[in-house]
Amino acid sequence: MKAANTLLVLLLAIACFGQKPEIHGPDIYGAKPNRPFLFKIPATGALPISYEIYGLPDGLQVDKSTGIISGSCPNIGIYQTIVLAKNSLGADTLFFDIHIGNVALTPPMGWNSWNVFGLRVTDKDIRNAADVIVSSGLINHGWTYINIDDGWESAERLPNGEIAANDKFPDMVALSDYIHSKGLKFGIYSSPGPKTCGGYLGSLDHEEQDIKTYEKWGVDYLKYDLCSYAWQTKGLKKEAIQAPYILMNKFIQNSNRDIIYSLCQYGLANVWEWGASVGGNSWRTTGDIVDTWASVQRLLNKQKKLAPYAQPGHWNDPDMLVLGVVGWNDDSRKCRLTEDEQRLHFTMWSMLSSPLLLGCDLTKIDPFTMSLITNDDIIALNQDRLGKQAVLLEEKGKIQVWKKELADGSFALAFCNLGKKGKFTTYDLAKATTKACKTTKDLWTALKTDVRDNKLTVAIPTHGVVVVKVK
Ligand code: GLA
C-alpha cells in the first residue's frame, strides 16, 4: 500500500510540475442558510497555490493556502464571486456562484466503501480513502464525499435508544473531524426498516433520534436503503414505499446540517417520478451494479427515458462506479471491465448527471484508473450547472448516440458501441441541433476538429465510447 501511494504522489508531483493553476469543478455550489458550509475549490498546478475569493457572502471565509471555504451564511441568495488561484507560474480565475438556499446543485462526487469493502469496512479503510483522495490529488478534481456504507452499526442500540457504531468504528466524531479537516465530507448509510440489507440495525422507529446522532457526528450525506422495510410493507405499492422516505426527510430538513439525501430503493414504483417530491437529492434507478459488461450495459439501458426527471438538486442514480480494485466479499480484484468498457462506464455516468461515487480500494489505485477519474473535461460534463441529463438521440443496431446540453450553449455527443465489433460511423449533426456546428473536441484524446458539411465521423471501439463536445 505504501509503495502504491508513494508512486501516486510522485506521479502527481510530475503532472503538476511547472504548471499554472487550473480551477476545476462546478461553477456553482449550494448550501442552506445557517448550516455549516464546507467547499474546497478544486484546482491543480504547481504548489504552493494561493486562493482568493472576491464577493464572498457574510459568514464565509476562505483559507488562502488550501482553498477551503468554510463558515455559515445566514442569508438566502445567489452570491456571484470570483475565485483566483495563483502560483509562481501564473493564475486562473473562475466566476463562481454561491447559492444559499439549495443543495446538490451538481451531482455529488466522492467515494463509498460498499463496492470494495462490503460489510468488512473499518475506520481505517475510511481514513485511508480520505488520505488518498488528498495525497493523489483527486480532491483537486472535485472528489469530495467519503461515505461509509453498510456495516458500521452496532448490534444493539444504547439504553436510551441511540444508535452506536460497532467496534470497527471506535469514534465517529473523530473520524468525521478527520475527514472534514481535509476539506472532505462525511457520508453514512441506514435503512428505514428494522434491518439494513446487510442485516445490521436500521432506523425504524428511531428516525428523528438517528438524525440527531448524525448531527452530532457531523454527517453530510445519508444513503437510505429500503431493504427490510420492503419485506415489512404490505406489497410494494408506491405510497408504502414513499412513507419512510417522507418521514426521514422531515427530520433531515429540520436538522442543523446540510445532509444530502440519497434514496436507495432500486427504482421501485418509478421513483424518478416522485423522488424529488419526497426530498431526495438522488434516487437509485436500478438494482446493484457489479463489475461486468452485462451489468454496466443493463444499467445504462435503463436510463434511456429518465432525462426529464433530473435537475439541479435532484438526480437519477444508476449506482456507484466499478472502476479500479473492487469486490464485495473477500475477493477484491482489478475490475473485470476492459479499458474501453471502463471509459464508457465513466463517460456515460457523467453524461447521465449521475452522482459519481468511486467504489474502489483507493490505496491500490492504478495509473489507468487515475487517468479516467481525473479527466476534467469528462467531469465537467457531469458537474455542468445546467444539470441536464443526456438523452438518447438515436439507436441503430448496437450504436447509441446520446446528447447532453451544457450551460455554455454547447453540447456533448457520446457515441456508444455496445456491439462486438469496432465501428466507423458518420453522424449528421443536423440531427442533434438546428445550429451550425463549428468545432468538436474529443474529450478523451483532446483532439479538436473543424466540422465539415455538418458531419462527424467517429471510430468507436467495441464496448467503447467516443465523446465530443460540439460548439
Ligand atoms: C443494497 C444497496 C447497496 C449496498 C448494500 C449494503 O444492496 O443497493 O448499494 O448499500 O445494500 O448492504
Short mmCIF file of C-alpha atoms and ligand atoms in Angstrom, two decimals:
data_model
loop_
_atom_site.label_atom_id
_atom_site.label_comp_id
_atom_site.label_asym_id
_atom_site.label_seq_id
_atom_site.Cartn_x
_atom_site.Cartn_y
_atom_site.Cartn_z
CA MET A 1 0.00 0.00 0.00
CA LYS A 2 2.80 2.39 0.94
CA ALA A 3 4.62 1.82 -2.39
CA ALA A 4 1.45 2.43 -4.42
CA ASN A 5 0.82 5.65 -2.52
CA THR A 6 4.35 6.90 -2.99
CA LEU A 7 4.07 6.21 -6.71
CA LEU A 8 0.84 8.18 -6.87
CA VAL A 9 2.27 11.15 -5.04
CA LEU A 10 5.26 11.06 -7.39
CA LEU A 11 3.04 10.92 -10.48
CA LEU A 12 1.01 13.80 -9.11
CA ALA A 13 4.13 15.87 -8.49
CA ILE A 14 5.35 15.20 -12.05
CA ALA A 15 1.92 16.00 -13.52
CA CYS A 16 1.69 19.33 -11.70
CA PHE A 17 5.36 20.31 -12.05
CA GLY A 18 5.76 23.57 -13.89
CA GLN A 19 2.02 24.05 -14.29
CA LYS A 20 -0.03 27.17 -13.83
CA PRO A 21 -3.08 26.77 -11.62
CA GLU A 22 -6.22 25.45 -13.23
CA ILE A 23 -9.52 25.60 -11.38
CA HIS A 24 -11.82 22.62 -11.96
CA GLY A 25 -15.18 21.56 -10.68
CA PRO A 26 -18.56 23.24 -10.82
CA ASP A 27 -19.08 26.98 -11.11
CA ILE A 28 -21.99 26.84 -8.69
CA TYR A 29 -22.28 25.41 -5.21
CA GLY A 30 -25.27 25.43 -2.88
CA ALA A 31 -25.89 25.24 0.84
CA LYS A 32 -28.78 26.06 3.17
CA PRO A 33 -28.67 29.20 5.32
CA ASN A 34 -27.20 28.96 8.82
CA ARG A 35 -25.75 25.50 8.29
CA PRO A 36 -22.06 24.62 8.31
CA PHE A 37 -20.60 25.43 4.90
CA LEU A 38 -17.64 23.47 3.53
CA PHE A 39 -16.30 23.57 -0.01
CA LYS A 40 -12.79 23.01 -1.28
CA ILE A 41 -12.00 24.80 -4.52
CA PRO A 42 -10.67 22.07 -6.78
CA ALA A 43 -7.53 23.28 -8.56
CA THR A 44 -4.39 21.68 -9.98
CA GLY A 45 -0.98 23.22 -10.64
CA ALA A 46 2.47 23.53 -9.10
CA LEU A 47 2.35 24.06 -5.35
CA PRO A 48 2.06 26.26 -3.44
CA ILE A 49 -1.17 27.67 -4.82
CA SER A 50 -2.78 30.57 -3.01
CA TYR A 51 -6.50 31.31 -3.21
CA GLU A 52 -8.55 34.46 -3.01
CA ILE A 53 -12.28 34.97 -3.45
CA TYR A 54 -13.94 38.29 -4.18
CA GLY A 55 -17.57 38.74 -3.20
CA LEU A 56 -17.87 36.03 -0.56
CA PRO A 57 -21.15 36.46 1.34
CA ASP A 58 -21.19 37.32 5.04
CA GLY A 59 -20.29 34.43 7.27
CA LEU A 60 -17.98 32.64 4.84
CA GLN A 61 -14.21 32.75 4.65
CA VAL A 62 -11.59 31.05 2.51
CA ASP A 63 -8.35 29.52 3.73
CA LYS A 64 -5.87 31.11 1.36
CA SER A 65 -3.44 28.22 1.38
CA THR A 66 -5.91 25.32 0.94
CA GLY A 67 -8.80 26.89 -0.94
CA ILE A 68 -11.26 25.55 1.63
CA ILE A 69 -14.31 27.81 2.09
CA SER A 70 -15.98 27.42 5.46
CA GLY A 71 -18.31 29.19 7.86
CA SER A 72 -22.06 29.57 7.70
CA CYS A 73 -24.11 32.06 5.73
CA PRO A 74 -27.33 33.42 7.22
CA ASN A 75 -28.98 34.89 4.14
CA ILE A 76 -30.69 33.15 1.24
CA GLY A 77 -29.48 34.36 -2.15
CA ILE A 78 -27.18 33.76 -5.09
CA TYR A 79 -23.78 35.36 -4.49
CA GLN A 80 -21.59 35.91 -7.51
CA THR A 81 -17.95 35.56 -6.58
CA ILE A 82 -14.65 35.48 -8.42
CA VAL A 83 -12.17 32.82 -7.40
CA LEU A 84 -8.49 33.46 -8.03
CA ALA A 85 -5.90 30.69 -7.73
CA LYS A 86 -2.29 31.67 -8.27
CA ASN A 87 1.18 30.21 -8.05
CA SER A 88 4.65 31.32 -9.14
CA LEU A 89 3.84 30.49 -12.78
CA GLY A 90 0.51 32.22 -13.22
CA ALA A 91 -3.11 32.37 -12.19
CA ASP A 92 -6.56 31.10 -13.06
CA THR A 93 -9.93 32.66 -12.29
CA LEU A 94 -13.47 31.34 -12.11
CA PHE A 95 -16.81 33.11 -11.83
CA PHE A 96 -18.29 31.04 -9.04
CA ASP A 97 -21.87 31.34 -7.74
CA ILE A 98 -22.61 30.50 -4.14
CA HIS A 99 -26.28 29.67 -3.86
CA ILE A 100 -27.56 29.87 -0.32
CA GLY A 101 -30.90 28.09 -0.22
CA ASN A 102 -30.37 24.78 -2.02
CA VAL A 103 -28.04 21.79 -2.04
CA ALA A 104 -26.70 19.24 -4.54
CA LEU A 105 -26.90 21.73 -7.40
CA THR A 106 -24.48 19.49 -9.26
CA PRO A 107 -24.26 15.72 -8.71
CA PRO A 108 -22.37 14.67 -5.56
CA MET A 109 -18.86 13.30 -6.24
CA GLY A 110 -16.84 11.13 -3.92
CA TRP A 111 -16.22 7.61 -2.69
CA ASN A 112 -18.28 4.92 -0.97
CA SER A 113 -17.00 1.83 0.82
CA TRP A 114 -19.52 -0.74 -0.47
CA ASN A 115 -18.13 -1.83 -3.85
CA VAL A 116 -14.82 -2.89 -2.37
CA PHE A 117 -15.04 -3.42 1.37
CA GLY A 118 -18.66 -4.61 1.65
CA LEU A 119 -19.62 -5.31 5.25
CA ARG A 120 -15.97 -5.64 6.33
CA VAL A 121 -15.41 -1.88 6.18
CA THR A 122 -13.40 -0.35 9.05
CA ASP A 123 -12.47 3.10 10.34
CA LYS A 124 -9.01 2.56 8.84
CA ASP A 125 -10.46 1.93 5.36
CA ILE A 126 -12.38 5.20 5.57
CA ARG A 127 -9.34 7.17 6.76
CA ASN A 128 -7.21 5.58 4.03
CA ALA A 129 -9.75 6.64 1.42
CA ALA A 130 -9.74 10.22 2.73
CA ASP A 131 -5.92 10.24 2.79
CA VAL A 132 -5.61 9.04 -0.79
CA ILE A 133 -8.28 11.42 -2.11
CA VAL A 134 -5.98 14.18 -0.89
CA SER A 135 -2.49 12.70 -1.49
CA SER A 136 -3.32 11.53 -5.02
CA GLY A 137 -4.78 14.93 -5.89
CA LEU A 138 -8.27 13.55 -6.56
CA ILE A 139 -9.64 16.27 -4.29
CA ASN A 140 -8.36 18.79 -6.82
CA HIS A 141 -10.71 17.37 -9.44
CA GLY A 142 -13.81 17.62 -7.24
CA TRP A 143 -13.91 14.22 -5.45
CA THR A 144 -15.36 15.17 -2.08
CA TYR A 145 -17.66 12.77 -0.20
CA ILE A 146 -16.24 9.91 1.85
CA ASN A 147 -19.22 7.67 2.55
CA ILE A 148 -19.43 4.66 4.85
CA ASP A 149 -21.93 2.18 3.51
CA ASP A 150 -23.48 -0.69 5.46
CA GLY A 151 -21.52 -2.45 8.20
CA TRP A 152 -20.76 0.34 10.70
CA GLU A 153 -23.75 -0.19 13.02
CA SER A 154 -23.62 -1.85 16.45
CA ALA A 155 -25.74 -4.94 17.16
CA GLU A 156 -27.87 -3.18 19.79
CA ARG A 157 -28.96 0.40 20.37
CA LEU A 158 -27.79 2.15 23.54
CA PRO A 159 -30.18 2.01 26.52
CA ASN A 160 -31.59 5.42 25.54
CA GLY A 161 -32.35 4.12 22.05
CA GLU A 162 -29.46 5.88 20.36
CA ILE A 163 -27.67 4.17 17.51
CA ALA A 164 -23.98 3.44 18.07
CA ALA A 165 -21.18 2.28 15.85
CA ASN A 166 -19.65 -1.18 16.23
CA ASP A 167 -16.08 -1.98 17.30
CA LYS A 168 -14.71 -1.33 13.82
CA PHE A 169 -15.58 2.37 14.28
CA PRO A 170 -14.28 3.39 17.71
CA ASP A 171 -15.01 7.12 17.42
CA MET A 172 -17.35 8.50 14.77
CA VAL A 173 -16.82 12.13 15.80
CA ALA A 174 -13.06 11.78 15.50
CA LEU A 175 -13.47 10.11 12.11
CA SER A 176 -15.77 12.83 10.86
CA ASP A 177 -13.44 15.57 12.17
CA TYR A 178 -10.56 13.87 10.37
CA ILE A 179 -12.47 13.85 7.07
CA HIS A 180 -13.67 17.45 7.47
CA SER A 181 -10.18 18.69 8.36
CA LYS A 182 -9.14 17.76 4.84
CA GLY A 183 -11.97 19.73 3.23
CA LEU A 184 -13.85 16.48 2.52
CA LYS A 185 -17.37 15.47 3.55
CA PHE A 186 -18.66 12.56 5.56
CA GLY A 187 -21.48 10.24 4.49
CA ILE A 188 -23.31 7.43 6.24
CA TYR A 189 -25.81 4.67 5.47
CA SER A 190 -29.02 3.40 7.07
CA SER A 191 -32.30 1.72 6.28
CA PRO A 192 -35.87 2.74 7.14
CA GLY A 193 -36.60 -0.85 8.19
CA PRO A 194 -35.56 -2.76 11.31
CA LYS A 195 -32.51 -4.11 9.48
CA THR A 196 -30.23 -2.95 6.71
CA CYS A 197 -29.57 -5.08 3.64
CA GLY A 198 -26.50 -6.46 5.37
CA GLY A 199 -28.55 -7.41 8.46
CA TYR A 200 -27.35 -4.52 10.66
CA LEU A 201 -29.62 -2.23 12.68
CA GLY A 202 -31.88 0.09 10.70
CA SER A 203 -33.60 3.32 11.73
CA LEU A 204 -37.19 2.09 12.13
CA ASP A 205 -38.92 3.98 14.96
CA HIS A 206 -35.70 5.91 15.67
CA GLU A 207 -35.64 8.18 12.65
CA GLU A 208 -35.52 11.51 14.45
CA GLN A 209 -33.08 10.19 17.03
CA ASP A 210 -30.78 8.92 14.28
CA ILE A 211 -30.71 12.28 12.53
CA LYS A 212 -29.82 13.88 15.88
CA THR A 213 -26.95 11.40 16.21
CA TYR A 214 -25.82 12.14 12.66
CA GLU A 215 -25.82 15.85 13.53
CA LYS A 216 -23.53 15.11 16.47
CA TRP A 217 -21.30 13.04 14.22
CA GLY A 218 -21.10 15.76 11.56
CA VAL A 219 -22.76 13.72 8.81
CA ASP A 220 -23.13 15.38 5.38
CA TYR A 221 -24.80 12.63 3.37
CA LEU A 222 -27.28 9.84 4.10
CA LYS A 223 -27.87 6.84 1.85
CA TYR A 224 -31.24 5.47 2.97
CA ASP A 225 -31.68 1.93 1.72
CA LEU A 226 -35.16 0.36 1.69
CA CYS A 227 -34.14 -3.26 2.40
CA SER A 228 -36.12 -4.83 5.23
CA TYR A 229 -38.71 -2.07 5.16
CA ALA A 230 -39.82 -3.53 1.83
CA TRP A 231 -40.20 -7.03 3.29
CA GLN A 232 -42.31 -5.47 6.06
CA THR A 233 -44.65 -3.35 3.99
CA LYS A 234 -47.74 -4.91 2.56
CA GLY A 235 -46.69 -5.18 -1.04
CA LEU A 236 -44.59 -2.66 -2.85
CA LYS A 237 -47.20 -0.04 -3.54
CA LYS A 238 -45.97 3.48 -4.18
CA GLU A 239 -47.47 5.00 -1.01
CA ALA A 240 -45.99 2.27 1.18
CA ILE A 241 -42.55 2.86 -0.28
CA GLN A 242 -42.79 6.63 -0.14
CA ALA A 243 -43.86 6.80 3.52
CA PRO A 244 -40.48 6.12 5.21
CA TYR A 245 -38.69 8.48 2.83
CA ILE A 246 -41.16 11.28 3.57
CA LEU A 247 -40.74 10.69 7.30
CA MET A 248 -36.94 10.79 7.24
CA ASN A 249 -36.94 13.84 5.00
CA LYS A 250 -38.83 15.80 7.65
CA PHE A 251 -36.00 15.27 10.14
CA ILE A 252 -33.30 15.89 7.55
CA GLN A 253 -34.84 19.23 6.60
CA ASN A 254 -35.13 20.20 10.29
CA SER A 255 -31.57 19.22 11.10
CA ASN A 256 -28.85 21.77 11.71
CA ARG A 257 -26.68 20.38 8.91
CA ASP A 258 -26.95 20.00 5.15
CA ILE A 259 -27.43 16.27 4.76
CA ILE A 260 -27.60 15.13 1.15
CA TYR A 261 -30.47 12.66 0.94
CA SER A 262 -29.72 9.66 -1.26
CA LEU A 263 -32.70 7.38 -1.79
CA CYS A 264 -31.83 3.76 -2.38
CA GLN A 265 -34.77 1.55 -3.32
CA TYR A 266 -33.58 0.18 -6.65
CA GLY A 267 -36.02 2.18 -8.81
CA LEU A 268 -39.20 0.68 -7.32
CA ALA A 269 -42.54 2.35 -8.13
CA ASN A 270 -40.85 4.60 -10.71
CA VAL A 271 -39.03 6.55 -8.01
CA TRP A 272 -37.77 9.04 -10.59
CA GLU A 273 -41.34 10.36 -10.83
CA TRP A 274 -41.56 11.25 -7.12
CA GLY A 275 -38.02 11.10 -5.66
CA ALA A 276 -37.66 14.90 -5.72
CA SER A 277 -41.06 15.44 -4.09
CA VAL A 278 -40.06 13.38 -1.04
CA GLY A 279 -36.87 15.41 -0.69
CA GLY A 280 -34.45 13.08 -2.48
CA ASN A 281 -31.30 14.69 -3.81
CA SER A 282 -30.75 11.47 -5.73
CA TRP A 283 -32.50 8.14 -6.12
CA ARG A 284 -31.24 4.81 -7.33
CA THR A 285 -32.88 3.88 -10.60
CA THR A 286 -31.64 0.28 -10.71
CA GLY A 287 -30.53 -2.75 -8.72
CA ASP A 288 -26.92 -3.09 -7.64
CA ILE A 289 -24.07 -2.72 -10.10
CA VAL A 290 -21.31 -5.33 -10.48
CA ASP A 291 -18.08 -5.08 -12.44
CA THR A 292 -19.23 -6.85 -15.60
CA TRP A 293 -20.05 -5.52 -19.04
CA ALA A 294 -23.53 -7.09 -18.81
CA SER A 295 -24.23 -5.08 -15.65
CA VAL A 296 -22.95 -1.75 -17.00
CA GLN A 297 -24.87 -2.24 -20.23
CA ARG A 298 -28.09 -3.22 -18.42
CA LEU A 299 -27.93 -0.21 -16.11
CA LEU A 300 -27.13 2.17 -18.96
CA ASN A 301 -30.09 0.90 -20.99
CA LYS A 302 -32.41 1.54 -18.05
CA GLN A 303 -31.62 5.27 -18.17
CA LYS A 304 -32.91 5.87 -21.68
CA LYS A 305 -36.12 7.63 -20.68
CA LEU A 306 -35.10 9.21 -17.40
CA ALA A 307 -33.61 12.52 -18.52
CA PRO A 308 -36.74 14.60 -17.80
CA TYR A 309 -36.55 13.71 -14.10
CA ALA A 310 -33.04 15.03 -13.38
CA GLN A 311 -32.47 18.65 -12.42
CA PRO A 312 -30.15 20.62 -10.13
CA GLY A 313 -30.72 19.31 -6.62
CA HIS A 314 -32.31 16.03 -7.77
CA TRP A 315 -30.50 13.33 -9.72
CA ASN A 316 -31.11 9.87 -11.18
CA ASP A 317 -28.58 7.44 -9.75
CA PRO A 318 -27.73 4.31 -11.77
CA ASP A 319 -25.50 3.16 -8.84
CA MET A 320 -21.86 3.67 -7.97
CA LEU A 321 -18.80 3.28 -10.16
CA VAL A 322 -16.96 -0.02 -10.54
CA LEU A 323 -13.52 1.24 -11.60
CA GLY A 324 -10.19 0.20 -10.07
CA VAL A 325 -9.89 -2.56 -7.46
CA VAL A 326 -13.39 -3.72 -6.45
CA GLY A 327 -15.03 -6.79 -4.88
CA TRP A 328 -17.69 -7.23 -2.24
CA ASN A 329 -16.59 -10.12 -0.10
CA ASP A 330 -13.06 -11.31 0.31
CA ASP A 331 -12.49 -11.26 -3.42
CA SER A 332 -11.23 -7.79 -4.25
CA ARG A 333 -9.73 -7.71 -7.71
CA LYS A 334 -8.97 -5.40 -10.58
CA CYS A 335 -12.35 -4.55 -12.08
CA ARG A 336 -13.30 -7.01 -14.79
CA LEU A 337 -14.28 -4.41 -17.38
CA THR A 338 -11.92 -3.82 -20.30
CA GLU A 339 -10.32 -0.38 -20.56
CA ASP A 340 -12.83 0.66 -23.23
CA GLU A 341 -15.72 -0.56 -21.10
CA GLN A 342 -14.41 1.43 -18.13
CA ARG A 343 -14.09 4.53 -20.29
CA LEU A 344 -17.67 4.07 -21.48
CA HIS A 345 -18.89 3.50 -17.89
CA PHE A 346 -17.28 6.68 -16.58
CA THR A 347 -18.25 8.75 -19.63
CA MET A 348 -21.87 7.69 -19.55
CA TRP A 349 -22.34 8.09 -15.79
CA SER A 350 -21.00 11.62 -16.31
CA MET A 351 -23.28 12.25 -19.29
CA LEU A 352 -26.24 10.97 -17.24
CA SER A 353 -25.59 13.53 -14.49
CA SER A 354 -25.33 10.62 -12.08
CA PRO A 355 -23.77 11.05 -8.65
CA LEU A 356 -20.17 9.93 -9.19
CA LEU A 357 -19.15 7.68 -6.32
CA LEU A 358 -15.97 5.70 -6.68
CA GLY A 359 -16.24 2.22 -5.22
CA CYS A 360 -12.66 1.01 -5.28
CA ASP A 361 -9.74 0.48 -2.92
CA LEU A 362 -8.09 3.85 -3.37
CA THR A 363 -4.86 2.63 -1.75
CA LYS A 364 -4.45 0.32 -4.75
CA ILE A 365 -5.43 2.76 -7.44
CA ASP A 366 -3.51 2.37 -10.71
CA PRO A 367 -2.45 4.98 -13.27
CA PHE A 368 -5.11 3.95 -15.79
CA THR A 369 -7.95 4.41 -13.31
CA MET A 370 -6.41 7.71 -12.22
CA SER A 371 -6.29 8.87 -15.83
CA LEU A 372 -10.02 8.16 -16.14
CA ILE A 373 -11.18 9.86 -12.97
CA THR A 374 -9.01 12.93 -13.34
CA ASN A 375 -10.24 13.75 -16.85
CA ASP A 376 -11.58 17.22 -16.11
CA ASP A 377 -13.40 17.52 -19.42
CA ILE A 378 -15.48 14.44 -18.63
CA ILE A 379 -16.07 15.52 -15.03
CA ALA A 380 -17.15 18.95 -16.31
CA LEU A 381 -19.97 17.26 -18.26
CA ASN A 382 -21.22 15.79 -15.01
CA GLN A 383 -20.78 18.96 -12.98
CA ASP A 384 -22.29 21.30 -15.57
CA ARG A 385 -24.62 23.74 -13.82
CA LEU A 386 -27.45 23.36 -16.34
CA GLY A 387 -27.99 19.90 -14.84
CA LYS A 388 -29.48 18.36 -17.97
CA GLN A 389 -29.11 14.61 -18.15
CA ALA A 390 -28.13 13.14 -21.53
CA VAL A 391 -30.93 11.99 -23.81
CA LEU A 392 -30.72 9.12 -26.26
CA LEU A 393 -30.97 10.68 -29.72
CA GLU A 394 -30.60 7.59 -31.80
CA GLU A 395 -30.08 3.86 -31.51
CA LYS A 396 -29.12 1.95 -34.62
CA GLY A 397 -28.19 -1.65 -34.06
CA LYS A 398 -25.59 -1.60 -31.34
CA ILE A 399 -24.70 2.08 -31.71
CA GLN A 400 -26.28 4.61 -29.37
CA VAL A 401 -25.92 8.38 -29.72
CA TRP A 402 -26.54 10.41 -26.55
CA LYS A 403 -26.69 14.20 -26.26
CA LYS A 404 -26.09 16.31 -23.16
CA GLU A 405 -26.87 20.01 -23.32
CA LEU A 406 -24.44 22.27 -21.48
CA ALA A 407 -24.77 25.63 -19.77
CA ASP A 408 -22.48 27.46 -22.24
CA GLY A 409 -24.83 26.68 -25.13
CA SER A 410 -22.67 23.86 -26.47
CA PHE A 411 -23.46 20.17 -26.08
CA ALA A 412 -21.72 16.83 -25.82
CA LEU A 413 -22.40 13.83 -28.00
CA ALA A 414 -21.46 10.36 -26.84
CA PHE A 415 -21.33 7.51 -29.33
CA CYS A 416 -21.52 4.16 -27.55
CA ASN A 417 -20.73 0.91 -29.29
CA LEU A 418 -22.45 -1.92 -27.44
CA GLY A 419 -21.51 -4.40 -30.17
CA LYS A 420 -18.72 -6.89 -30.54
CA LYS A 421 -17.00 -5.15 -33.48
CA GLY A 422 -15.37 -1.75 -33.77
CA LYS A 423 -17.43 0.62 -35.90
CA PHE A 424 -16.92 3.71 -38.09
CA THR A 425 -19.93 5.91 -38.17
CA THR A 426 -20.72 9.22 -39.84
CA TYR A 427 -23.24 11.30 -37.98
CA ASP A 428 -25.21 14.18 -39.40
CA LEU A 429 -25.02 16.90 -36.75
CA ALA A 430 -28.28 18.37 -38.04
CA LYS A 431 -29.92 15.51 -36.14
CA ALA A 432 -28.55 16.92 -32.89
CA THR A 433 -29.04 20.65 -33.39
CA THR A 434 -30.53 23.19 -35.74
CA LYS A 435 -27.49 25.44 -35.27
CA ALA A 436 -24.39 25.30 -37.45
CA CYS A 437 -21.61 23.37 -35.73
CA LYS A 438 -18.10 24.77 -35.99
CA THR A 439 -15.75 22.62 -33.99
CA THR A 440 -15.67 19.43 -32.00
CA LYS A 441 -13.32 18.35 -29.25
CA ASP A 442 -12.84 14.68 -28.48
CA LEU A 443 -12.89 14.57 -24.68
CA TRP A 444 -10.64 11.51 -24.37
CA THR A 445 -7.97 12.39 -26.96
CA ALA A 446 -8.36 16.20 -26.59
CA LEU A 447 -8.23 16.42 -30.39
CA LYS A 448 -10.04 19.45 -31.80
CA THR A 449 -11.52 19.20 -35.29
CA ASP A 450 -13.26 21.68 -37.57
CA VAL A 451 -16.67 20.43 -38.65
CA ARG A 452 -17.12 19.89 -42.42
CA ASP A 453 -20.51 19.59 -44.11
CA ASN A 454 -22.03 19.46 -40.63
CA LYS A 455 -20.93 15.81 -40.39
CA LEU A 456 -18.86 13.97 -37.85
CA THR A 457 -17.08 10.66 -38.44
CA VAL A 458 -16.02 8.61 -35.44
CA ALA A 459 -14.33 5.25 -34.93
CA ILE A 460 -15.84 3.60 -31.86
CA PRO A 461 -14.08 0.58 -30.37
CA THR A 462 -16.08 -2.43 -29.32
CA HIS A 463 -17.84 -1.79 -25.99
CA GLY A 464 -16.32 1.66 -26.16
CA VAL A 465 -17.29 5.27 -26.45
CA VAL A 466 -16.31 8.39 -28.35
CA VAL A 467 -17.45 11.58 -26.70
CA VAL A 468 -17.12 15.01 -28.26
CA LYS A 469 -18.03 18.49 -27.17
CA VAL A 470 -19.66 20.35 -30.07
CA LYS A 471 -19.58 24.10 -30.45
C1 GLA B 1 -28.06 -2.72 -1.05
C2 GLA B 1 -27.62 -1.48 -1.80
C3 GLA B 1 -26.12 -1.48 -1.94
C4 GLA B 1 -25.45 -1.54 -0.56
C5 GLA B 1 -25.98 -2.74 0.21
C6 GLA B 1 -25.50 -2.73 1.67
O1 GLA B 1 -27.81 -3.87 -1.78
O2 GLA B 1 -28.24 -1.40 -3.05
O3 GLA B 1 -25.67 -0.33 -2.65
O4 GLA B 1 -25.72 -0.35 0.11
O5 GLA B 1 -27.39 -2.80 0.22
O6 GLA B 1 -25.98 -3.79 2.41
#
